[in-house]
PDB file of C-alpha atoms in Angstrom:
ATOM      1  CA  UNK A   1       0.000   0.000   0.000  1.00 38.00           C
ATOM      2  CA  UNK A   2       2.695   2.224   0.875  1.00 32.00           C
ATOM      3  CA  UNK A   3       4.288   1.696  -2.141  1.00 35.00           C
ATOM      4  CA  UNK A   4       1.454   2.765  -4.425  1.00 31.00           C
ATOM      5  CA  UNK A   5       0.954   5.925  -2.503  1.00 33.00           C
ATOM      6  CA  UNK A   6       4.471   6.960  -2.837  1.00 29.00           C
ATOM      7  CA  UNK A   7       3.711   6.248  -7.316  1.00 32.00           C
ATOM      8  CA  UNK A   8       0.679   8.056  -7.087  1.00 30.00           C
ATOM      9  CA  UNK A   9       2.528  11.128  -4.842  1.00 31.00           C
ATOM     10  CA  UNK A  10       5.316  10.688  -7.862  1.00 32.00           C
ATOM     11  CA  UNK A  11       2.939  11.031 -10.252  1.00 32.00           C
ATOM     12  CA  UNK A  12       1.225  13.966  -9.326  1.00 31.00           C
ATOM     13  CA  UNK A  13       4.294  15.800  -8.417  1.00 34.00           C
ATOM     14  CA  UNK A  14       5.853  15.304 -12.316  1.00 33.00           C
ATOM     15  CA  UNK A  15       2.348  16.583 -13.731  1.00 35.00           C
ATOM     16  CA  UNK A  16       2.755  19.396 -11.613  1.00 36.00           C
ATOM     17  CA  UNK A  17       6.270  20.176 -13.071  1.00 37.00           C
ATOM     18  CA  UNK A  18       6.003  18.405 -16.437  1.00 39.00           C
ATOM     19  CA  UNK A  19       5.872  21.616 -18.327  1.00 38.00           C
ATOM     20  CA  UNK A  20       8.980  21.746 -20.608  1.00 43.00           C
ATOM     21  CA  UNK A  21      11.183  25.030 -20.359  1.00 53.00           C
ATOM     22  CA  UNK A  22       8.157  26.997 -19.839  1.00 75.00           C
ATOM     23  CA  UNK A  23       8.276  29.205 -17.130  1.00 88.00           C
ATOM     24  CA  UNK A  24       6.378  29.718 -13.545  1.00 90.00           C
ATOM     25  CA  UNK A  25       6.060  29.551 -10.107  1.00 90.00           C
ATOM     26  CA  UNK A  26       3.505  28.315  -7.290  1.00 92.00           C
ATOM     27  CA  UNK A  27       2.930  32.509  -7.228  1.00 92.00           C
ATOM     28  CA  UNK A  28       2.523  32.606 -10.880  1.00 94.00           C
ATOM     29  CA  UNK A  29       0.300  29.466 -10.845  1.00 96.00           C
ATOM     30  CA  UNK A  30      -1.747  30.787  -8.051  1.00 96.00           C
ATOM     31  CA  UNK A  31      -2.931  33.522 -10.207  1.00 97.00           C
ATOM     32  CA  UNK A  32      -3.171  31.823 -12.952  1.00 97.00           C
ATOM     33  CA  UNK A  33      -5.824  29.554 -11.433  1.00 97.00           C
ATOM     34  CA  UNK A  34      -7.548  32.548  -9.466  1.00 97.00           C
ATOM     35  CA  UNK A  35      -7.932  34.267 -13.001  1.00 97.00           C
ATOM     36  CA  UNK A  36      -9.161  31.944 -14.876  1.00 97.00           C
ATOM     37  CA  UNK A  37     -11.692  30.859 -11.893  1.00 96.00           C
ATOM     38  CA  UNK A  38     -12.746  34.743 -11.988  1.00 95.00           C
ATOM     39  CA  UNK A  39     -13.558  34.776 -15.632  1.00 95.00           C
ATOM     40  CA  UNK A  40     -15.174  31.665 -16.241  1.00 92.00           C
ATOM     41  CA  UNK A  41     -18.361  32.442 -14.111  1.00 87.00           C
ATOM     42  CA  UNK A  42     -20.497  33.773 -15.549  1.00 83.00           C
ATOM     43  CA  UNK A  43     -19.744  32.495 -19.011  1.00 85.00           C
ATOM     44  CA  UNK A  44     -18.664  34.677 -21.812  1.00 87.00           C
ATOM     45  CA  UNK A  45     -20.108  34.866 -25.589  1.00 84.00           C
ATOM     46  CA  UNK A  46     -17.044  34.656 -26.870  1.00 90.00           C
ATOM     47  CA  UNK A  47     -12.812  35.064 -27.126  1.00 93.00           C
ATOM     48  CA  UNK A  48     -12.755  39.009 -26.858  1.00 93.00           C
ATOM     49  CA  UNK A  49     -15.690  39.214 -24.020  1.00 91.00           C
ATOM     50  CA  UNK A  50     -13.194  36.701 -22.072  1.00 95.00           C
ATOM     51  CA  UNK A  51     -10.759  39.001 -22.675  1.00 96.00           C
ATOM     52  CA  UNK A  52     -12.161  41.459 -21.852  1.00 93.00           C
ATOM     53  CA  UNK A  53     -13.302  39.884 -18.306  1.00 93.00           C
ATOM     54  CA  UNK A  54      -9.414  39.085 -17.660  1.00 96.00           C
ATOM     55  CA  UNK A  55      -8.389  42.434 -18.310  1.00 95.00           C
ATOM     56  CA  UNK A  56     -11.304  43.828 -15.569  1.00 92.00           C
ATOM     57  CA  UNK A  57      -9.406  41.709 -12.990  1.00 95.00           C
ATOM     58  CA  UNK A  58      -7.511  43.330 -10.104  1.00 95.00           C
ATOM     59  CA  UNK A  59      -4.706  40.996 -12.147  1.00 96.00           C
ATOM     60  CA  UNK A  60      -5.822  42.194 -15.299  1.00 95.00           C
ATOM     61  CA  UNK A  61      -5.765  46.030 -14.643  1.00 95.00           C
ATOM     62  CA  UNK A  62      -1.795  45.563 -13.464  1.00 95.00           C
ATOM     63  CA  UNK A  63       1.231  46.105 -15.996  1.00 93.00           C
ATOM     64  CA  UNK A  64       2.553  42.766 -15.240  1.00 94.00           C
ATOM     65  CA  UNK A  65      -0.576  40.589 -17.169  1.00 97.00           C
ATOM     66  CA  UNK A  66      -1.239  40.842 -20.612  1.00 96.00           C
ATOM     67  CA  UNK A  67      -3.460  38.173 -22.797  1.00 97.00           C
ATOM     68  CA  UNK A  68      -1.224  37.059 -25.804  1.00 97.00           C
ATOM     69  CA  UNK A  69      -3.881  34.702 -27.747  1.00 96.00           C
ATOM     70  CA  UNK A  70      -7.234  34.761 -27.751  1.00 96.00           C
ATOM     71  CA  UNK A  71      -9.255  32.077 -30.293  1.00 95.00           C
ATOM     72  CA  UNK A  72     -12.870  31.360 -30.603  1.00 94.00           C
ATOM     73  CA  UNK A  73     -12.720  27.199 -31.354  1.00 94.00           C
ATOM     74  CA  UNK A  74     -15.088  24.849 -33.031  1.00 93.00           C
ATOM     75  CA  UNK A  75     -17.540  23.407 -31.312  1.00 88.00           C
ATOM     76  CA  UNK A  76     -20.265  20.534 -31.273  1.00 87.00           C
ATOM     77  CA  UNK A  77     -21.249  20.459 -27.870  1.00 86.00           C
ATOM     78  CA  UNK A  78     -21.868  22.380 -24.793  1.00 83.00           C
ATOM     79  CA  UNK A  79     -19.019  20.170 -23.544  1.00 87.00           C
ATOM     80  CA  UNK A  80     -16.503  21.151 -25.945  1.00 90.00           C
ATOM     81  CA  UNK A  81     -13.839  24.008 -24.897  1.00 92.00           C
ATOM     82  CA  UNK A  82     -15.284  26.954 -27.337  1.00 92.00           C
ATOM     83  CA  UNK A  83     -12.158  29.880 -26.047  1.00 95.00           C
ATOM     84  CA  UNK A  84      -9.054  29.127 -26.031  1.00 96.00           C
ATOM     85  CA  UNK A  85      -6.319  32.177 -24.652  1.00 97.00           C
ATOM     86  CA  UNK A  86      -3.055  32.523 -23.494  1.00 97.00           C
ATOM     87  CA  UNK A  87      -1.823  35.263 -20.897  1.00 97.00           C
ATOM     88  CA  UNK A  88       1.426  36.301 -19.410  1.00 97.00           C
ATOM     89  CA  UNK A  89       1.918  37.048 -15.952  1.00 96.00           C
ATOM     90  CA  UNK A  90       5.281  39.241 -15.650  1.00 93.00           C
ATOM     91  CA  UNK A  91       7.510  39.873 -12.697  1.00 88.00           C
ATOM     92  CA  UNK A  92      10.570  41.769 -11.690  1.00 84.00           C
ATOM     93  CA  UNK A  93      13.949  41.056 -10.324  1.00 66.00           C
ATOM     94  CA  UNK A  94      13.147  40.944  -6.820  1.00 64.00           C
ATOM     95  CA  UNK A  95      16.356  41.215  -5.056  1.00 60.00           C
ATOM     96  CA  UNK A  96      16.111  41.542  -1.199  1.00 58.00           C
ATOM     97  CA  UNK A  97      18.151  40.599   1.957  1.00 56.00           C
ATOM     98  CA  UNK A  98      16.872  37.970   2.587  1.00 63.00           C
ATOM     99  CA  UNK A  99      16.587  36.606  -1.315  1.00 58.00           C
ATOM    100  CA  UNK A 100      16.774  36.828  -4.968  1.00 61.00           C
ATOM    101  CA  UNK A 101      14.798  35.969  -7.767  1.00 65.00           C
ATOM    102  CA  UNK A 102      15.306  36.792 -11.557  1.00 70.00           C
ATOM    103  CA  UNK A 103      12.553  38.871 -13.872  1.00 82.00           C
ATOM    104  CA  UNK A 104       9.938  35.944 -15.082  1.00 88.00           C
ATOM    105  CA  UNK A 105       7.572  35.687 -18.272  1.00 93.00           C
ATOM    106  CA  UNK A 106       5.295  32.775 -17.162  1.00 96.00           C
ATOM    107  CA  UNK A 107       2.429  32.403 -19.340  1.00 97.00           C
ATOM    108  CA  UNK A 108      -0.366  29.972 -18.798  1.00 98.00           C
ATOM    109  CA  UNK A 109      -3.202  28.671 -21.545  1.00 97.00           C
ATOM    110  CA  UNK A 110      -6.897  27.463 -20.310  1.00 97.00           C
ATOM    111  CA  UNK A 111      -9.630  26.876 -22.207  1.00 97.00           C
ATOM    112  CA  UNK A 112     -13.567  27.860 -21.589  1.00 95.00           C
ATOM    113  CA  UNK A 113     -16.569  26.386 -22.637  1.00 92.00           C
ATOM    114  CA  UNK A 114     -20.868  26.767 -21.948  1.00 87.00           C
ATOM    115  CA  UNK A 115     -20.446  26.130 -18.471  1.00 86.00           C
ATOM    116  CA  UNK A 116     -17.288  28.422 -17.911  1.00 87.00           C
ATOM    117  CA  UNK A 117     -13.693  26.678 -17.629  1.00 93.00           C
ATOM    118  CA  UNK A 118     -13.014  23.242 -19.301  1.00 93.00           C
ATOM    119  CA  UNK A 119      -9.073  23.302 -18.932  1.00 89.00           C
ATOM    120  CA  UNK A 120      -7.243  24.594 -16.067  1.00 91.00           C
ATOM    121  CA  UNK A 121      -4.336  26.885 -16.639  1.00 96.00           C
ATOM    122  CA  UNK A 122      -1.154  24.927 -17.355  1.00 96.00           C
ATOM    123  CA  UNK A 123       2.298  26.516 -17.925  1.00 97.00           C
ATOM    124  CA  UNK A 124       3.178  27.310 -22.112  1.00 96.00           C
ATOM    125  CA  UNK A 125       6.008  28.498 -23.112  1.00 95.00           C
ATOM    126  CA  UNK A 126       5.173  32.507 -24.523  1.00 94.00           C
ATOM    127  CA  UNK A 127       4.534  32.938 -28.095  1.00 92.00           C
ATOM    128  CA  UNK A 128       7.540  34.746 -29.561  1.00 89.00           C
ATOM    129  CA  UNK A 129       6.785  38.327 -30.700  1.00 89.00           C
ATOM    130  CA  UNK A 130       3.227  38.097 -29.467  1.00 88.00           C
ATOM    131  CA  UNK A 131       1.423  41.463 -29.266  1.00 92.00           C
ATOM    132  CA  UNK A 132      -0.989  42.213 -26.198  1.00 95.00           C
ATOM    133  CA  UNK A 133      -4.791  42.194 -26.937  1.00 95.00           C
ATOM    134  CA  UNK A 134      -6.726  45.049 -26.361  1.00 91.00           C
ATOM    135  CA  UNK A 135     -10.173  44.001 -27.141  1.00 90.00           C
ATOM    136  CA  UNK A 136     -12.515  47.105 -28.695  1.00 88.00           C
ATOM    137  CA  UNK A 137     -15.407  48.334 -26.274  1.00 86.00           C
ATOM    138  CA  UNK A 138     -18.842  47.090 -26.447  1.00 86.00           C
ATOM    139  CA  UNK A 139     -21.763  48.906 -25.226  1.00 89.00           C
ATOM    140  CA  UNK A 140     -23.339  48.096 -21.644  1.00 89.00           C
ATOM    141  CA  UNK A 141     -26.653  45.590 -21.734  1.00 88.00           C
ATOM    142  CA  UNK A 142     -27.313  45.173 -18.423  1.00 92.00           C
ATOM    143  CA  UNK A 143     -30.709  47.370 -16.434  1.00 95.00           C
ATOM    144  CA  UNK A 144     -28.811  50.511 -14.949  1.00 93.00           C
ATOM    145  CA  UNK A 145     -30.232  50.658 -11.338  1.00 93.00           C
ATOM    146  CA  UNK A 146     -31.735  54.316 -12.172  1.00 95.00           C
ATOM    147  CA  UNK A 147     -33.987  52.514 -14.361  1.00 97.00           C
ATOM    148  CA  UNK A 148     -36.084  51.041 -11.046  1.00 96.00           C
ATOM    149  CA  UNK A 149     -37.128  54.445  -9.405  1.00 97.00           C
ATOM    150  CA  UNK A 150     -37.672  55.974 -13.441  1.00 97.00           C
ATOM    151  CA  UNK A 151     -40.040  53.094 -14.203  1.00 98.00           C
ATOM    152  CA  UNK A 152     -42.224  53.841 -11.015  1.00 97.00           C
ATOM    153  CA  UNK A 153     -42.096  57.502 -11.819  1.00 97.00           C
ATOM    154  CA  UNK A 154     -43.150  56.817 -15.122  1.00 96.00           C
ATOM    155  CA  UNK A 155     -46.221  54.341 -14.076  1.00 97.00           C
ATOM    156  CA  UNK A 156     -47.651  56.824 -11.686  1.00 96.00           C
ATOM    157  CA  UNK A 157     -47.964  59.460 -14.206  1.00 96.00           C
ATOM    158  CA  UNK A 158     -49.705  57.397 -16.747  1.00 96.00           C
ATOM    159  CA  UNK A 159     -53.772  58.724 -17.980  1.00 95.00           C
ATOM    160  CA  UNK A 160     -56.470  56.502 -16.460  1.00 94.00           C
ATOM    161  CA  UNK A 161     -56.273  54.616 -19.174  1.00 93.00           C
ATOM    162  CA  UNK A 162     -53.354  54.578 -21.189  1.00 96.00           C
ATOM    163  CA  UNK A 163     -52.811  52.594 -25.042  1.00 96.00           C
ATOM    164  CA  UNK A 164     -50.092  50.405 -24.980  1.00 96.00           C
ATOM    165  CA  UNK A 165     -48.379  53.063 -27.531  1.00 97.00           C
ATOM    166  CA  UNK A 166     -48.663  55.891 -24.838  1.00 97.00           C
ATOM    167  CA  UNK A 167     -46.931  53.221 -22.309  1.00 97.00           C
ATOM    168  CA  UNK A 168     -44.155  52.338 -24.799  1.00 97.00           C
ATOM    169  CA  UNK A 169     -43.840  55.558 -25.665  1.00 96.00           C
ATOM    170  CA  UNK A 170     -43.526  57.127 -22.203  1.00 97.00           C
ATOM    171  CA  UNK A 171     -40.778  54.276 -21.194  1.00 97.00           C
ATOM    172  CA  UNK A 172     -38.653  55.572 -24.307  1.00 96.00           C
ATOM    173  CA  UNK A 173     -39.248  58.661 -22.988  1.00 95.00           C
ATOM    174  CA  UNK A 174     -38.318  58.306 -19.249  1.00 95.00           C
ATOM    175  CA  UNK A 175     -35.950  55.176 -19.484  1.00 96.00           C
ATOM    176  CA  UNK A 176     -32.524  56.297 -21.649  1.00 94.00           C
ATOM    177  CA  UNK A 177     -29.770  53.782 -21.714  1.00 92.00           C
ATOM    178  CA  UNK A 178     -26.536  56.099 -20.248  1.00 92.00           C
ATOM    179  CA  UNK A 179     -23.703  56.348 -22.112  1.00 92.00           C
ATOM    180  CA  UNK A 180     -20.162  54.684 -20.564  1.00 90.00           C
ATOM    181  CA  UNK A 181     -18.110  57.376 -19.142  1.00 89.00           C
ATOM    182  CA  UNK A 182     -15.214  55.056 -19.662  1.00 83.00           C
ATOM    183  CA  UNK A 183     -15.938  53.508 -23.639  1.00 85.00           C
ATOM    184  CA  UNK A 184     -18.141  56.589 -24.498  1.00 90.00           C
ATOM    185  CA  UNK A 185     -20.447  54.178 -25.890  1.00 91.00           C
ATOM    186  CA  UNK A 186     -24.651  54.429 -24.976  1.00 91.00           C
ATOM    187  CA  UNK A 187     -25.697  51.326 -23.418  1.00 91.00           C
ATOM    188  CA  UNK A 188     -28.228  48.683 -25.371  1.00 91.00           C
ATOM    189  CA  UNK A 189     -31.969  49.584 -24.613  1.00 94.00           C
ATOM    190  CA  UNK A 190     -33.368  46.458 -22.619  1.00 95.00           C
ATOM    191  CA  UNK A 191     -36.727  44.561 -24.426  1.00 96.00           C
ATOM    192  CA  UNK A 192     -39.735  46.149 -23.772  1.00 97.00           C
ATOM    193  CA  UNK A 193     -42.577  44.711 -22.876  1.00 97.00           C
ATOM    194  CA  UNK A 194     -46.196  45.905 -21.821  1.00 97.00           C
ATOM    195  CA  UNK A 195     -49.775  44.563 -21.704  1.00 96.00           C
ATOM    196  CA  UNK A 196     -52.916  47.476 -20.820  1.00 97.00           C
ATOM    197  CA  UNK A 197     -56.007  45.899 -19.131  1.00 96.00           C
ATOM    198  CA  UNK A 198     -58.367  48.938 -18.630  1.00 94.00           C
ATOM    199  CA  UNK A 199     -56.489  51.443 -16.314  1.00 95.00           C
ATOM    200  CA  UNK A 200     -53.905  48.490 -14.828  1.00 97.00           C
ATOM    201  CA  UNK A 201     -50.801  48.108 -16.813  1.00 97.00           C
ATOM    202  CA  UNK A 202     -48.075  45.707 -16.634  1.00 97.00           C
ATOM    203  CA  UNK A 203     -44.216  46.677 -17.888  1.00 97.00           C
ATOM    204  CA  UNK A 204     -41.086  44.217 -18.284  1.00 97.00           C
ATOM    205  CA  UNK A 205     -37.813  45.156 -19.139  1.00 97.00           C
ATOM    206  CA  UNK A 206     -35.544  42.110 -20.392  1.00 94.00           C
ATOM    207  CA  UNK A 207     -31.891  42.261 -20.893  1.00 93.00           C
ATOM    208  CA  UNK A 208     -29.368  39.626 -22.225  1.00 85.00           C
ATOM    209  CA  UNK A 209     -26.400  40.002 -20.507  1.00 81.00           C
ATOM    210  CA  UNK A 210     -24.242  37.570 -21.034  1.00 72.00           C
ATOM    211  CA  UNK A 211     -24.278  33.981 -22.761  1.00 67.00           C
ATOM    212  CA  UNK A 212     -26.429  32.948 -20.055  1.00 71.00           C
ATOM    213  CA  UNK A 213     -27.219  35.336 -18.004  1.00 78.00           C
ATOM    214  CA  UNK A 214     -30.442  37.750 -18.433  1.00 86.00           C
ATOM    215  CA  UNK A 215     -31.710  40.879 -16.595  1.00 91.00           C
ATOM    216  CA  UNK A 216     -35.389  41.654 -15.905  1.00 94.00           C
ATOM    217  CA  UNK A 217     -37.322  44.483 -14.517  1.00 95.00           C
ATOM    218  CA  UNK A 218     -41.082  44.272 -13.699  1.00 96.00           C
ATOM    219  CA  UNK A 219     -43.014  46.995 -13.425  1.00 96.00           C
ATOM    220  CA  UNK A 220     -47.142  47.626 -13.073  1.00 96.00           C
ATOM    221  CA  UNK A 221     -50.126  50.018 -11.834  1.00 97.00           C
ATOM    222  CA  UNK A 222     -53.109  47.844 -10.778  1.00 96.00           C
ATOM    223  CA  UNK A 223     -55.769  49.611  -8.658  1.00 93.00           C
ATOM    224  CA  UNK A 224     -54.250  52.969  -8.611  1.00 92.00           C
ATOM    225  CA  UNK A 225     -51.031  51.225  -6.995  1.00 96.00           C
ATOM    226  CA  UNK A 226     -47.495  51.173  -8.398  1.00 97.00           C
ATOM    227  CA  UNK A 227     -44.924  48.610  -7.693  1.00 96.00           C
ATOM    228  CA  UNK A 228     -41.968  47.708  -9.426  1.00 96.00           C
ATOM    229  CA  UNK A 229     -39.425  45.073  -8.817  1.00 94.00           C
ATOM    230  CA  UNK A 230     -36.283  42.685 -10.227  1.00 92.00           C
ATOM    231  CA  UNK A 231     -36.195  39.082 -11.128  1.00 83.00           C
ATOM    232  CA  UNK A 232     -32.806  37.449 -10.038  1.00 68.00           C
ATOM    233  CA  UNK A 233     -33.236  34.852 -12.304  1.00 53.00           C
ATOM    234  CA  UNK A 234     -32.670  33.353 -15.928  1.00 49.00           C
ATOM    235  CA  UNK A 235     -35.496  33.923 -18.794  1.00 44.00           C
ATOM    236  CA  UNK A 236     -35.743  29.633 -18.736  1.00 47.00           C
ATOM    237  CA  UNK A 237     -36.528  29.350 -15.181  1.00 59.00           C
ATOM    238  CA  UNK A 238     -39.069  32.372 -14.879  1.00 63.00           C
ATOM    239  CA  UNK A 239     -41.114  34.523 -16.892  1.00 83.00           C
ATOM    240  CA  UNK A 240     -40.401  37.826 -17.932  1.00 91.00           C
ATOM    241  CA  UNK A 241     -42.958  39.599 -19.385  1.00 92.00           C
ATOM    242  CA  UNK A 242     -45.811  41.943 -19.551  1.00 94.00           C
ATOM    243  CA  UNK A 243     -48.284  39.214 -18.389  1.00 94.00           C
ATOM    244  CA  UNK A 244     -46.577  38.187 -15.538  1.00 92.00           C
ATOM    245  CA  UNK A 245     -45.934  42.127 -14.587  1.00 94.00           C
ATOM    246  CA  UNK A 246     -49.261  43.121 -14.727  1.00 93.00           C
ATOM    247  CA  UNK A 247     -50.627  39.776 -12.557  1.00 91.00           C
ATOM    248  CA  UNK A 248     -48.147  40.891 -10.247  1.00 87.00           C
ATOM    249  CA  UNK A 249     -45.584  37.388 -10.076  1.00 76.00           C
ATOM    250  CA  UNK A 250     -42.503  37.721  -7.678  1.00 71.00           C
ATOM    251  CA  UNK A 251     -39.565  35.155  -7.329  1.00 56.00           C
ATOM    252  CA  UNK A 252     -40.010  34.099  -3.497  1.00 45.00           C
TER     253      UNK A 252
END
């Protein structure tokens, strides 16, 4: 038995270490794995929006990381790896009293799939002449939170008895996406959706946000009285719509 344990101990310890002239450390491969961990959940539509994710890390924002390769893959399945990249995690000469280290390039690959990461950082050696990405902007698609107290504004100053134009028209009105201080790009408008029954109205507001990951707002006036609240939830598991607003469903 003891002998088995010690070839299984031997084992892991050369796939730990089996990664050619490539370099690295347990430092290096500690944020390696805490990246790519970050980034993976939620999941990401594609190469540049993982990227992008990476580069919003406390890692990311720091001159020593940079993302060298970044490839959309093939894919059958939900199973399959569908991102592949590669980063770099630099560091200094760190020369102290008590020790010394020389500067280090250690760059790590990992893959990502549907359900976030399929294959865990491992140690590459770094492309030669590679370029850092810098992934263009994209506009905002999530609900801003200014859109909650706007849509109850909004409700309460509807007529008695409003046409569904007058509604959809007063939400373009009163609900603007902002624009990004930081990409100077307006955000996407959420779906819009609203149903009229007499003087009660019911108002969604659905956003995709990510590959997965959805938005909604709920919004309605029956009786005279206006209440508007968020569903925490994906579109598959509950409904997000007019319908539901206006009959007044709540997660919980």
């Amino acid at each position: 038995m003891m002998r088995i344990r010690l070839v299984v101990a031997a084992a892991v310890a050369l796939s730990l270490t089996a990664c050619g002239s490539a370099d690295g450390d347990a430092r290096t491969d500690r944020q390696a794995t805490t990246l790519a961990e970050a980034i993976s959940d939620p999941s990401q539509v594609d190469a540049a929006a993982y990227v992008r994710a990476a580069l919003a890390t406390n890692l990311g924002k720091s001159a020593a990381f940079s993302v060298l390769v970044a490839e959309d893959l093939a894919h059958k399945d939900v199973k399959d790896p569908a991102v592949r990249l590669v980063w770099r995690i630099h560091e200094d000469v760190s020369d102290t009293d008590w020790s010394r280290s020389s500067a280090l390039d250690a760059c790590y690959r990992a893959e990502f799939g549907y359900h976030g990461l399929t294959s865990a950082p491992e140690r590459v050696t770094c492309p030669e002449h590679a370029v850092p990405i810098t992934p263009p902007p994209v506009p905002r698609r999530d609900i801003p939170e200014t859109f909650a107290p706007a849509l109850e504004a909004l409700l309460g100053k509807l007529p008695p008895a409003p046409s569904e134009a007058e509604v959809r028209g007063a939400v373009a009105a009163g609900l603007v996406p902002p624009v990004d201080p930081e990409t100077r790009l307006a955000a996407v408008p959420p779906e819009v959706f609203v149903q009229v029954r007499g003087a009660d109205v019911g108002v969604a507001l659905y956003a995709h946000t990510g590959i997965k990951d959805t938005q909604c707002l709920m919004g309605r006036r029956a009786a005279g009285e206006v209440s508007v609240w968020s569903l925490g939830a994906r579109e598959q598991e509950f409904p997000c719509g007019a319908e539901a607003a206006l009959a007044g469903r709540r997660v919980g």
